[in-house]
PDB file of C-alpha atoms (C1' of nucleotides) in Angstrom:
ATOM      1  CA  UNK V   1      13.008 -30.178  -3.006  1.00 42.00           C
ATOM      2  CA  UNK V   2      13.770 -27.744  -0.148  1.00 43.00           C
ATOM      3  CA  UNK V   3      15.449 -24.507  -0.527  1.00 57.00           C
ATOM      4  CA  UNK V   4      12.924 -23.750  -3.248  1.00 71.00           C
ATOM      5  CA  UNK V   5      14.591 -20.509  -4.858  1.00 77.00           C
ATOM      6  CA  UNK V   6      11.220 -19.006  -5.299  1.00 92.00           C
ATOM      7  CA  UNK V   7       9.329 -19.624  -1.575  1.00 93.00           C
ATOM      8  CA  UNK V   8       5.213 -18.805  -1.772  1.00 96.00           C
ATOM      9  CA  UNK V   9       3.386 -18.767   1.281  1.00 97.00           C
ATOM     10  CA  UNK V  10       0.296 -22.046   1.773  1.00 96.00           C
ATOM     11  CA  UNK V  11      -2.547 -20.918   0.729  1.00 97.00           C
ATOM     12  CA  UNK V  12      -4.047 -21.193   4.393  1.00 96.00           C
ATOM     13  CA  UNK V  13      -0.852 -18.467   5.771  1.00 96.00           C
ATOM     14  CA  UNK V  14      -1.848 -15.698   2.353  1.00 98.00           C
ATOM     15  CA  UNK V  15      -2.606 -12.811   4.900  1.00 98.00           C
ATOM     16  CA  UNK V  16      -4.903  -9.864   3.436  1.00 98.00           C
ATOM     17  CA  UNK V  17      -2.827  -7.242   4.488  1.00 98.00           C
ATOM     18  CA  UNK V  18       0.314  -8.956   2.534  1.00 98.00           C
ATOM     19  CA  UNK V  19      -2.372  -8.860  -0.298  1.00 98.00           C
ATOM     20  CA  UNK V  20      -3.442  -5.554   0.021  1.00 98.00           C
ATOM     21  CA  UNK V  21       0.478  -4.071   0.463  1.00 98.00           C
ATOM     22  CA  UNK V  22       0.962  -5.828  -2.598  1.00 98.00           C
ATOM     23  CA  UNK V  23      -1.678  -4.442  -4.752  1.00 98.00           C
ATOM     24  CA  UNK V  24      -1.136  -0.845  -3.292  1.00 98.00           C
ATOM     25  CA  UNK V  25       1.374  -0.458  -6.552  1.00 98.00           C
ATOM     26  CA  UNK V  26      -0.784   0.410  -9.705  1.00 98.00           C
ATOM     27  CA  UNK V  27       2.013  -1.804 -12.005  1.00 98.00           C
ATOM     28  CA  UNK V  28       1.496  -4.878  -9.443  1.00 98.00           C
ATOM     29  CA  UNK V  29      -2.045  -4.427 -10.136  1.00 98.00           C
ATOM     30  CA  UNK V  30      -2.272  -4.376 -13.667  1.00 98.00           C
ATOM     31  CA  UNK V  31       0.018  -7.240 -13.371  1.00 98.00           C
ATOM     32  CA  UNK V  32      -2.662  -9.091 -11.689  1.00 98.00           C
ATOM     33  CA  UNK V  33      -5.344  -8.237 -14.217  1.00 98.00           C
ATOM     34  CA  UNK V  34      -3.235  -9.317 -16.875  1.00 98.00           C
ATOM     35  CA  UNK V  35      -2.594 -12.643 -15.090  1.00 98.00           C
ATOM     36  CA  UNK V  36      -6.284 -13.208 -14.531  1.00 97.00           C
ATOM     37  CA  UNK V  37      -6.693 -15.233 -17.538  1.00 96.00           C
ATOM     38  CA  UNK V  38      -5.548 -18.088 -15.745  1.00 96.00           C
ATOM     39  CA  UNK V  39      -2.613 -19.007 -18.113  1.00 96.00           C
ATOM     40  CA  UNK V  40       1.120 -18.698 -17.303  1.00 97.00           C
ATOM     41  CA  UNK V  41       2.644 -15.745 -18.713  1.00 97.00           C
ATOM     42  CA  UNK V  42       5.885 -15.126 -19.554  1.00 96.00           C
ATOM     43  CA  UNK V  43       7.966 -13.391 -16.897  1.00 96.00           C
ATOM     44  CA  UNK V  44       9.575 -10.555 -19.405  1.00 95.00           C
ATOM     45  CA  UNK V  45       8.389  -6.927 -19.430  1.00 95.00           C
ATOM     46  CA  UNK V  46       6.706  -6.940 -22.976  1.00 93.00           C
ATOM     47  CA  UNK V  47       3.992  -9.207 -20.895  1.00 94.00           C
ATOM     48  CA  UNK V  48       2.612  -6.474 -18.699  1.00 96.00           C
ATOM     49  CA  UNK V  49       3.479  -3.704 -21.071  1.00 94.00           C
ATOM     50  CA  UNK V  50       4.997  -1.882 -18.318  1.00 96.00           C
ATOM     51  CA  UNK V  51       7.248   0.810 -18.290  1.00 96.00           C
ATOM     52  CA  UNK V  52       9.881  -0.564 -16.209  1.00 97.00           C
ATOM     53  CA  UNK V  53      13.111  -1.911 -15.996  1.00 97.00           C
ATOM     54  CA  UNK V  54      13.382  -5.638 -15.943  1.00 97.00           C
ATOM     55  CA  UNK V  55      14.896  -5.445 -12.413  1.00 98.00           C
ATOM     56  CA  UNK V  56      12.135  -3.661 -11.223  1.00 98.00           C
ATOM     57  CA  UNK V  57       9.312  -6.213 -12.827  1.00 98.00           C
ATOM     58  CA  UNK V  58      11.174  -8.695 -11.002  1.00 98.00           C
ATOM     59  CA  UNK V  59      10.835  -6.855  -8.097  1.00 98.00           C
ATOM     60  CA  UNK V  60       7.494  -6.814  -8.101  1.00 98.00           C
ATOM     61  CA  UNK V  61       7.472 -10.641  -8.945  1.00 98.00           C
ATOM     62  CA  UNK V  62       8.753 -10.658  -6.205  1.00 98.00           C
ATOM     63  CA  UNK V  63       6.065  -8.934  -3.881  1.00 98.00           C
ATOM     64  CA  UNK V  64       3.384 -10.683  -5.186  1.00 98.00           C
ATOM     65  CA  UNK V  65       4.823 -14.133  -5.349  1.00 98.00           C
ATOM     66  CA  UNK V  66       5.740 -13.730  -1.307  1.00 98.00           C
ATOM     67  CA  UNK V  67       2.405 -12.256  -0.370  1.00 98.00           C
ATOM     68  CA  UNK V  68       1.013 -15.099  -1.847  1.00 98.00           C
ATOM     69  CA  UNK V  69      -0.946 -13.873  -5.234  1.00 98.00           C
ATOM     70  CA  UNK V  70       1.212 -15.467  -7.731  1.00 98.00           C
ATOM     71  CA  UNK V  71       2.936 -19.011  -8.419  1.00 98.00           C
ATOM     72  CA  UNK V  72       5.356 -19.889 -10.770  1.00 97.00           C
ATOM     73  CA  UNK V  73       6.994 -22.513 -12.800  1.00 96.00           C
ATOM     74  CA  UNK V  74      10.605 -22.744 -14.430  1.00 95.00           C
ATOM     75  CA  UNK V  75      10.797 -24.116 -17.712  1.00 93.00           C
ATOM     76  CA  UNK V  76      14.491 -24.577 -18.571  1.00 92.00           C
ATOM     77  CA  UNK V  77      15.797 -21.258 -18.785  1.00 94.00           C
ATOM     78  CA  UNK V  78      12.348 -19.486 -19.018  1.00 95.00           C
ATOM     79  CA  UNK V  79      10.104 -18.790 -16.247  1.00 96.00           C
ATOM     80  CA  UNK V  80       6.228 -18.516 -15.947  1.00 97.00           C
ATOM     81  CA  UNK V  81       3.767 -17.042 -13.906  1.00 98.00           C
ATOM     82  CA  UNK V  82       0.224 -17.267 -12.795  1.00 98.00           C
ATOM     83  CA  UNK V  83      -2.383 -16.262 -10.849  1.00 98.00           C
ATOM     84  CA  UNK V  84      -3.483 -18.615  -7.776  1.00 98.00           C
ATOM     85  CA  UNK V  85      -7.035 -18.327  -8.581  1.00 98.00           C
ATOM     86  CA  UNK V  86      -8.211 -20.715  -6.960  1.00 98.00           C
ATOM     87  CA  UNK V  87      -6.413 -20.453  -3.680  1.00 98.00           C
ATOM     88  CA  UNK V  88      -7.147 -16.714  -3.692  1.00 98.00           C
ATOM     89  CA  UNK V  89     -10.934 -17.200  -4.180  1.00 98.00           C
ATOM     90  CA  UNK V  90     -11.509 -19.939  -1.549  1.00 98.00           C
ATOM     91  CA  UNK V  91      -9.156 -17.637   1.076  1.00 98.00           C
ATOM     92  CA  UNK V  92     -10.938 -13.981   0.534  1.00 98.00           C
ATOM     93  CA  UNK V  93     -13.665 -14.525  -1.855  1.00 98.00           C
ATOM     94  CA  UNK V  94     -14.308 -12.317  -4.365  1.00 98.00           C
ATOM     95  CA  UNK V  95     -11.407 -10.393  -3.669  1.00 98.00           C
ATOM     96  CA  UNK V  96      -9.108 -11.085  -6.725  1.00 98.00           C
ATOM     97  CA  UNK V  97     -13.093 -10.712  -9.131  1.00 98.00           C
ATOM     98  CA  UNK V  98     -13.691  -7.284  -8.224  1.00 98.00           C
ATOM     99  CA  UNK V  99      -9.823  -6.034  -8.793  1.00 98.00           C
ATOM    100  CA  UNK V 100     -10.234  -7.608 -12.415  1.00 97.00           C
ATOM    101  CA  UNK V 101     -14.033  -6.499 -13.533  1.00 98.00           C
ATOM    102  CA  UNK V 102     -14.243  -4.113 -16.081  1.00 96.00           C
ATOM    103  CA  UNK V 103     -14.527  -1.020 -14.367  1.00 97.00           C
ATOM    104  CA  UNK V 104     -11.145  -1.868 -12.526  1.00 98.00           C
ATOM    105  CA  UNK V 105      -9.869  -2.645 -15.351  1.00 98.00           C
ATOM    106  CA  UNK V 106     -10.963   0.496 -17.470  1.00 97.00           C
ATOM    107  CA  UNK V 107      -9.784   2.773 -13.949  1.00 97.00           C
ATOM    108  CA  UNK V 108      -6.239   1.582 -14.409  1.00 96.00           C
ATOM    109  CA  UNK V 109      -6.335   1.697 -18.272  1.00 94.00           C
ATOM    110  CA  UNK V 110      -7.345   5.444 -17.745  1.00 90.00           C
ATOM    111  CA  UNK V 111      -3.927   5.925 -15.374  1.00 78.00           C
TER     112      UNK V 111
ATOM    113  CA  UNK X   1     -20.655  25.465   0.783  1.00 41.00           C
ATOM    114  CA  UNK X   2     -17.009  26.961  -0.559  1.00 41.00           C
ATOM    115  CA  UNK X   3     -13.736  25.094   0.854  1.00 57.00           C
ATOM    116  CA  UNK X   4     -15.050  22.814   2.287  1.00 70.00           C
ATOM    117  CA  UNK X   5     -12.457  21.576   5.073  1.00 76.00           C
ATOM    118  CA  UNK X   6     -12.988  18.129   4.026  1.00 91.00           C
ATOM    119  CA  UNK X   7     -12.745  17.623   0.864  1.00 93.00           C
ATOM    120  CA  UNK X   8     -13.131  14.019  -0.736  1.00 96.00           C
ATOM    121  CA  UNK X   9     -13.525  13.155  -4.483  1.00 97.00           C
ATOM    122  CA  UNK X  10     -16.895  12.913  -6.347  1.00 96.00           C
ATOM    123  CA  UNK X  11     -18.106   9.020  -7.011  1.00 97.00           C
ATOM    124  CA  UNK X  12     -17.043   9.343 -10.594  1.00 96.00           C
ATOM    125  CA  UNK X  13     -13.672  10.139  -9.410  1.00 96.00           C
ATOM    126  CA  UNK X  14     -12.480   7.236  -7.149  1.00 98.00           C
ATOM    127  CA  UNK X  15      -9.385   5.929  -8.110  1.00 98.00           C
ATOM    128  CA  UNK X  16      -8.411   2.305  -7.872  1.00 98.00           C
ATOM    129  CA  UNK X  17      -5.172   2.935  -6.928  1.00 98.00           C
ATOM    130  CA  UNK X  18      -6.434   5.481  -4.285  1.00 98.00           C
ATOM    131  CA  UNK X  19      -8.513   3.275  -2.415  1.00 98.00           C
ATOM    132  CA  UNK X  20      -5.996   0.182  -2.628  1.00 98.00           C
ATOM    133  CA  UNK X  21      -3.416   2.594  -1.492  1.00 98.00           C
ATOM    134  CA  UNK X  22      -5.171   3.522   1.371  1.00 98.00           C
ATOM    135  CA  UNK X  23      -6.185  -0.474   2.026  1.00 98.00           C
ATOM    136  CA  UNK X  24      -2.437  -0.668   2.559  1.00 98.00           C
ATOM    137  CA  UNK X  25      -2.564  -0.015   6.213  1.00 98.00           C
ATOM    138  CA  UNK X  26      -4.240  -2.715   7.971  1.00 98.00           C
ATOM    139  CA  UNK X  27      -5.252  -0.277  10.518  1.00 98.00           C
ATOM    140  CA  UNK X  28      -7.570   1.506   8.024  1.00 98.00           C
ATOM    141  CA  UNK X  29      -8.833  -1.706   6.967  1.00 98.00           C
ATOM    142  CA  UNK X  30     -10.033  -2.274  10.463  1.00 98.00           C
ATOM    143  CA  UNK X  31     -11.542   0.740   9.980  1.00 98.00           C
ATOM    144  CA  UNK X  32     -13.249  -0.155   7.046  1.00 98.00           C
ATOM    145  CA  UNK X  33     -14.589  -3.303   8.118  1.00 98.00           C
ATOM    146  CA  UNK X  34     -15.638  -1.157  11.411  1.00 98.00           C
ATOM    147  CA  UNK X  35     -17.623   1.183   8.942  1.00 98.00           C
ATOM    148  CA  UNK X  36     -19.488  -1.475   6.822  1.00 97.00           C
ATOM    149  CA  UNK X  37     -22.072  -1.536   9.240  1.00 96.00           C
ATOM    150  CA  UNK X  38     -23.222   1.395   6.953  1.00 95.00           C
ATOM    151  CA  UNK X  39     -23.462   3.704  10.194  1.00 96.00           C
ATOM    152  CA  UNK X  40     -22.537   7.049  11.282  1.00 97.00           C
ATOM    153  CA  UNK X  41     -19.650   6.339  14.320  1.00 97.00           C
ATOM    154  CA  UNK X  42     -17.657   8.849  16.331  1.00 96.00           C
ATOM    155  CA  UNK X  43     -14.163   9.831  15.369  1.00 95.00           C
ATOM    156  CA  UNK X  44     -12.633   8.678  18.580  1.00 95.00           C
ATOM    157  CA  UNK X  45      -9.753   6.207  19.011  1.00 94.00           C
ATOM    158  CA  UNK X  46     -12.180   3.738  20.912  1.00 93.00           C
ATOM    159  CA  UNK X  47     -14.572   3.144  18.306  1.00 94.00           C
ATOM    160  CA  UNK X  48     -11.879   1.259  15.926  1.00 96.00           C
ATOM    161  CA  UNK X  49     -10.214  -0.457  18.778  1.00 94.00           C
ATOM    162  CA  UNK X  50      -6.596   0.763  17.481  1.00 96.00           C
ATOM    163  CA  UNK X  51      -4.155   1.292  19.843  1.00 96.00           C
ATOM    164  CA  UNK X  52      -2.719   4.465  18.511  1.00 97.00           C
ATOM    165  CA  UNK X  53      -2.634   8.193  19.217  1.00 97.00           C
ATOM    166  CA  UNK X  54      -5.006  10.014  17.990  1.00 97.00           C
ATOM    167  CA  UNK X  55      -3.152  12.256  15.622  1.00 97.00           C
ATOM    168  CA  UNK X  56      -2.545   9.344  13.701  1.00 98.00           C
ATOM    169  CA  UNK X  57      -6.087   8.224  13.585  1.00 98.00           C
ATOM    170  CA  UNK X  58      -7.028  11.476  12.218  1.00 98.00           C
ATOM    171  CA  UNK X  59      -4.299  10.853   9.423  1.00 98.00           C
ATOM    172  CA  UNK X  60      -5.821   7.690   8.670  1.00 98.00           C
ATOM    173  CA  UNK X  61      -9.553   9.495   8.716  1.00 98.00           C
ATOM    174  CA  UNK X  62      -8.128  12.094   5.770  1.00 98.00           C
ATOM    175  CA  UNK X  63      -6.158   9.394   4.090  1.00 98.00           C
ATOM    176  CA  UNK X  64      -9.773   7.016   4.170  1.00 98.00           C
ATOM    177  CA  UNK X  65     -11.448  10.529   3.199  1.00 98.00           C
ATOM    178  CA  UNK X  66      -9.243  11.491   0.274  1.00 98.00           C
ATOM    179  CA  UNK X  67      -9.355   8.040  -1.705  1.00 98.00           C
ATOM    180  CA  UNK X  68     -12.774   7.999  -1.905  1.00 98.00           C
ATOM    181  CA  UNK X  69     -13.978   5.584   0.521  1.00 98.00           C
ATOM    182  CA  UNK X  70     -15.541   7.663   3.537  1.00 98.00           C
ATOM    183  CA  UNK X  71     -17.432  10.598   4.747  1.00 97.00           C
ATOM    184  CA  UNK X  72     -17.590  13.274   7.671  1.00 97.00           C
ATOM    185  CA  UNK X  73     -20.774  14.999   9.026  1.00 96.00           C
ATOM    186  CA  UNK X  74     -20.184  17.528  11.178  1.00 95.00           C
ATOM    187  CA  UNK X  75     -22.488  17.615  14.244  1.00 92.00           C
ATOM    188  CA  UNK X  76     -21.558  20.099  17.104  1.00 90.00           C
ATOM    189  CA  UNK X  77     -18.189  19.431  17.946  1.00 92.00           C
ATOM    190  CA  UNK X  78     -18.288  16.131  17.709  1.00 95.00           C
ATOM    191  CA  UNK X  79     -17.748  14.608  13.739  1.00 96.00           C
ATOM    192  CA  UNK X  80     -18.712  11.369  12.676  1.00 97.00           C
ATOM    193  CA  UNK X  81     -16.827   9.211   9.635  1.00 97.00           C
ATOM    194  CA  UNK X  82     -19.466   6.256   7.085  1.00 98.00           C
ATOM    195  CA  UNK X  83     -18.590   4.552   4.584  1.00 98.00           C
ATOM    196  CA  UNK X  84     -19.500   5.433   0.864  1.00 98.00           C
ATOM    197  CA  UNK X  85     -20.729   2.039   0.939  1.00 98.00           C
ATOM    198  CA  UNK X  86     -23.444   2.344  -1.991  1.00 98.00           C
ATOM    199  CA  UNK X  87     -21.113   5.120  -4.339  1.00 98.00           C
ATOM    200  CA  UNK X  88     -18.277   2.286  -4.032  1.00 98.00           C
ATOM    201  CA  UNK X  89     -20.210  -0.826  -4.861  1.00 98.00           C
ATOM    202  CA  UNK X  90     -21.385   1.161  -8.177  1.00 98.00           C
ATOM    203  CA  UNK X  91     -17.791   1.766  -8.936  1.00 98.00           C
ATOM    204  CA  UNK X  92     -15.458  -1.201  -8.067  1.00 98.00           C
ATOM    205  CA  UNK X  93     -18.793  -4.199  -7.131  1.00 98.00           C
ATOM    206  CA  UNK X  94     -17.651  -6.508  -4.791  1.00 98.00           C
ATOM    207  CA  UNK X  95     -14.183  -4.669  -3.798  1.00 98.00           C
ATOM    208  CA  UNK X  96     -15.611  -3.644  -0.471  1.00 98.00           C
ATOM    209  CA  UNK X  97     -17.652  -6.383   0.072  1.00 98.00           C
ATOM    210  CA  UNK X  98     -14.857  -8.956  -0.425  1.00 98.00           C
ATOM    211  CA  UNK X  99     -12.772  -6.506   2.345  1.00 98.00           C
ATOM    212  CA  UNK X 100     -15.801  -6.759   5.058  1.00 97.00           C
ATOM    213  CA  UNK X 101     -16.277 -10.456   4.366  1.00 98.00           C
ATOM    214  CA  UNK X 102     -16.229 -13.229   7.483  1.00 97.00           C
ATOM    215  CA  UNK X 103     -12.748 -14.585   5.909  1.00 97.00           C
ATOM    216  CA  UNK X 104     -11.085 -11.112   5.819  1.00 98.00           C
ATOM    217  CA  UNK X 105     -12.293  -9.883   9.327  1.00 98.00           C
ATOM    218  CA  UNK X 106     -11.390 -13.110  11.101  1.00 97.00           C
ATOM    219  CA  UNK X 107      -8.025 -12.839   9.016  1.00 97.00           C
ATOM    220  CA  UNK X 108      -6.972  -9.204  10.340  1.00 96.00           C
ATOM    221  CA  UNK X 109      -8.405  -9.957  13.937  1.00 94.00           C
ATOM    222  CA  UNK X 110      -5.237 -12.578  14.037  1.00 90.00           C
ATOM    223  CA  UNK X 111      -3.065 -10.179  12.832  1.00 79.00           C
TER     224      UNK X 111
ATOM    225  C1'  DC M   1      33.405 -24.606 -23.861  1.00 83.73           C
ATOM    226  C1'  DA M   2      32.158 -19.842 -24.872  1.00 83.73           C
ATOM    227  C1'  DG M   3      28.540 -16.967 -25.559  1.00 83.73           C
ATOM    228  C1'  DA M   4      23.825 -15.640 -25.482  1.00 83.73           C
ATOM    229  C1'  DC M   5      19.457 -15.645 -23.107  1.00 83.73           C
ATOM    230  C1'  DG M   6      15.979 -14.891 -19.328  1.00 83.73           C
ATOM    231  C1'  DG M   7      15.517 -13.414 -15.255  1.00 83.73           C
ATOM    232  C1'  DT M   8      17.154 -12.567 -10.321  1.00 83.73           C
ATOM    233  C1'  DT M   9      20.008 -10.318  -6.808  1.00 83.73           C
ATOM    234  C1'  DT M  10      22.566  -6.598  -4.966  1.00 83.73           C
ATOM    235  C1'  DG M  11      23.502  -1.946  -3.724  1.00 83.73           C
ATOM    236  C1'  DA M  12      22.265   2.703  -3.832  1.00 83.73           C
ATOM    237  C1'  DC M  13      19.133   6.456  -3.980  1.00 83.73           C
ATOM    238  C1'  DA M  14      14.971   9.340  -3.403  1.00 83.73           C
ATOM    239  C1'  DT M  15      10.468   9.406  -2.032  1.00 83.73           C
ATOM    240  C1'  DG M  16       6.509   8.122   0.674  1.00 83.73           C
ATOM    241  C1'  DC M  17       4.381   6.747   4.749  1.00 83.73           C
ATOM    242  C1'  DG M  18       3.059   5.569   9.687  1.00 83.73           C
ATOM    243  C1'  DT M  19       3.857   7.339  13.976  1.00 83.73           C
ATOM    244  C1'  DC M  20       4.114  10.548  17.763  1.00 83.73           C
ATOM    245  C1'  DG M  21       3.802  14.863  20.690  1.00 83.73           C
ATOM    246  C1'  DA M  22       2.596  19.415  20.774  1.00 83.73           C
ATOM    247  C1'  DA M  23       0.181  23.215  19.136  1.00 83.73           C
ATOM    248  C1'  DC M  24      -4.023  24.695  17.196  1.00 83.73           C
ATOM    249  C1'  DT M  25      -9.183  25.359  16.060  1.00 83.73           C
ATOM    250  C1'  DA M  26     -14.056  25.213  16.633  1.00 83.73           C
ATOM    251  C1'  DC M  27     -17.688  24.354  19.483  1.00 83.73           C
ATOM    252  C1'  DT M  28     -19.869  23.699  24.076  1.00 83.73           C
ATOM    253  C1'  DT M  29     -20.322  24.166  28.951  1.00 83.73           C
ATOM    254  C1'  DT M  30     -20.008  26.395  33.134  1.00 83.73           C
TER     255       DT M  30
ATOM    256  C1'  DA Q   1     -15.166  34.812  29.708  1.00 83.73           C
ATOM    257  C1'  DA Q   2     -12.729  30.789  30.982  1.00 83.73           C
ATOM    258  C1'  DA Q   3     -12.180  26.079  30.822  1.00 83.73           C
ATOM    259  C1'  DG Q   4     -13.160  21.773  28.632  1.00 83.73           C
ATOM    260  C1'  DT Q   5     -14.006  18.749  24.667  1.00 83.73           C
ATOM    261  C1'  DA Q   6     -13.311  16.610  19.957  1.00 83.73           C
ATOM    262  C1'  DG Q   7     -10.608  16.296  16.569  1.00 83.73           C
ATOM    263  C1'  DT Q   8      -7.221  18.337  13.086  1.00 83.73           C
ATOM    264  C1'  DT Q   9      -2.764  20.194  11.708  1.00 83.73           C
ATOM    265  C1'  DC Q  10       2.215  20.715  12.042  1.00 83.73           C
ATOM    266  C1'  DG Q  11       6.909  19.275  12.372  1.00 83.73           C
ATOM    267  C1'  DA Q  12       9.961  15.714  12.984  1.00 83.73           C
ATOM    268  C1'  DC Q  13      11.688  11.042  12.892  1.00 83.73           C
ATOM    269  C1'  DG Q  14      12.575   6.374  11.184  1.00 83.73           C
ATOM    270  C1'  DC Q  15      11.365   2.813   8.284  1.00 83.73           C
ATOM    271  C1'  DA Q  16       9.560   0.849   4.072  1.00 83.73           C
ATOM    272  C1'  DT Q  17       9.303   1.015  -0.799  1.00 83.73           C
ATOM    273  C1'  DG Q  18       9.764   1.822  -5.977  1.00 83.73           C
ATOM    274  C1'  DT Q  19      13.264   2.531  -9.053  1.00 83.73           C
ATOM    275  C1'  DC Q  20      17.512   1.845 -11.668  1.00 83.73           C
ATOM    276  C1'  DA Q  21      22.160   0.115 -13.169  1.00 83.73           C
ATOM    277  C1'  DA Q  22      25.325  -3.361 -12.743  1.00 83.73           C
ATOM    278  C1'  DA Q  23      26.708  -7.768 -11.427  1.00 83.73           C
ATOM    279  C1'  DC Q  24      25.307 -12.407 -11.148  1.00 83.73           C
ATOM    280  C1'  DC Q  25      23.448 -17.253 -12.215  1.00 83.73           C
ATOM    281  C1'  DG Q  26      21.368 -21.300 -14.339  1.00 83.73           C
ATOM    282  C1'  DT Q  27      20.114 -22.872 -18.944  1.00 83.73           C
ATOM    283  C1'  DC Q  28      20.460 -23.457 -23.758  1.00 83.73           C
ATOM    284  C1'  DT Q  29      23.035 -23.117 -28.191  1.00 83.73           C
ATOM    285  C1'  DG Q  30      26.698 -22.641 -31.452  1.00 83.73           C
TER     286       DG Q  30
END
DNA sequence: CAGACGGTTTGACATGCGTCGAACTACTTT
DNA sequence: AAAGTAGTTCGACGCATGTCAAACCGTCTG
């Protein structure tokens, strides 16, 4: 399938400053922590509970799909997104673990 | 000590966002990853190996400063810039230590 | 096929940020 | 006291970025 609409970088080409750009917005961030689950989420506002527009979330879908954090799926006329955990972990380990402890968590809650 | 000329933000109030902010710049994360030694080093352009003026290093010293994640002695006229290395691992574990790691040095060194 | 739905893309705008050179400040050295 | 040293501050410039509204596009449904 080439021309994928939705291009993510290979796991071995995620570069941590694209990472770190990317997670230098507090909504990105949360995003992440909300993805952290594991589990494809939805890809509508209500998800994140952000205060955005929907152009905007997309936005940062955007960022964080291209700097390589996120993957996702299209399920007819729904898309879904996740976390790549895994690929994340084995690139910069720990990285993703200490953005989504508890007191990151709490620190962004208290925002 | 009143007005101070360098102020920075007491452990308990080290923002998230701050410090990812400020991990924006792969420059400072250089610095950083210069600083996890847990030593005392000059504030001199040579000593991060960035090839910029040194106007803008200072901007990145107050920007480090500000978020949380260094501090300044004052010795003579001569200053030196550590990390909060142990204040930071109480608050966010593993966020600094993920940043310093062999994967992320050897990933900005091919920057 | 005509809408509705879910989300992306585009264009515009304001703000923030990295960068530099030059001026400045505090301390030391001569 | 004068000159040098170490680093900060100031002002300006250009680029990147977060945001929104509006237009757009594939998919599903009546």
């Amino acid at each position: 399938m080439p021309d994928n609409p939705f291009p993510q970088p290979d796991a071995d080409d995620i570069r941590l400053t694209s990472i770190l750009r990317a997670l230098a917005d507090p909504g990105r961030v949360k995003m992440v922590q909300v993805l952290a689950d594991g589990e494809y989420h939805a890809c509508n506002v209500e998800a994140f509970g952000l205060d955005i527009q929907k152009s905007t979330l997309s936005h940062h879908f955007k960022t964080l799909r291209e700097a390589g954090l996120t993957t996702v799926v299209i399920e007819g006329r729904s898309h879904r997104i996740a976390l790549r955990s895994d690929e994340l972990e084995a690139r910069f380990p720990g990285l993703i673990a200490s953005l989504t402890s508890e007191s990151a968590v709490a620190d962004l809650r208290t925002a």
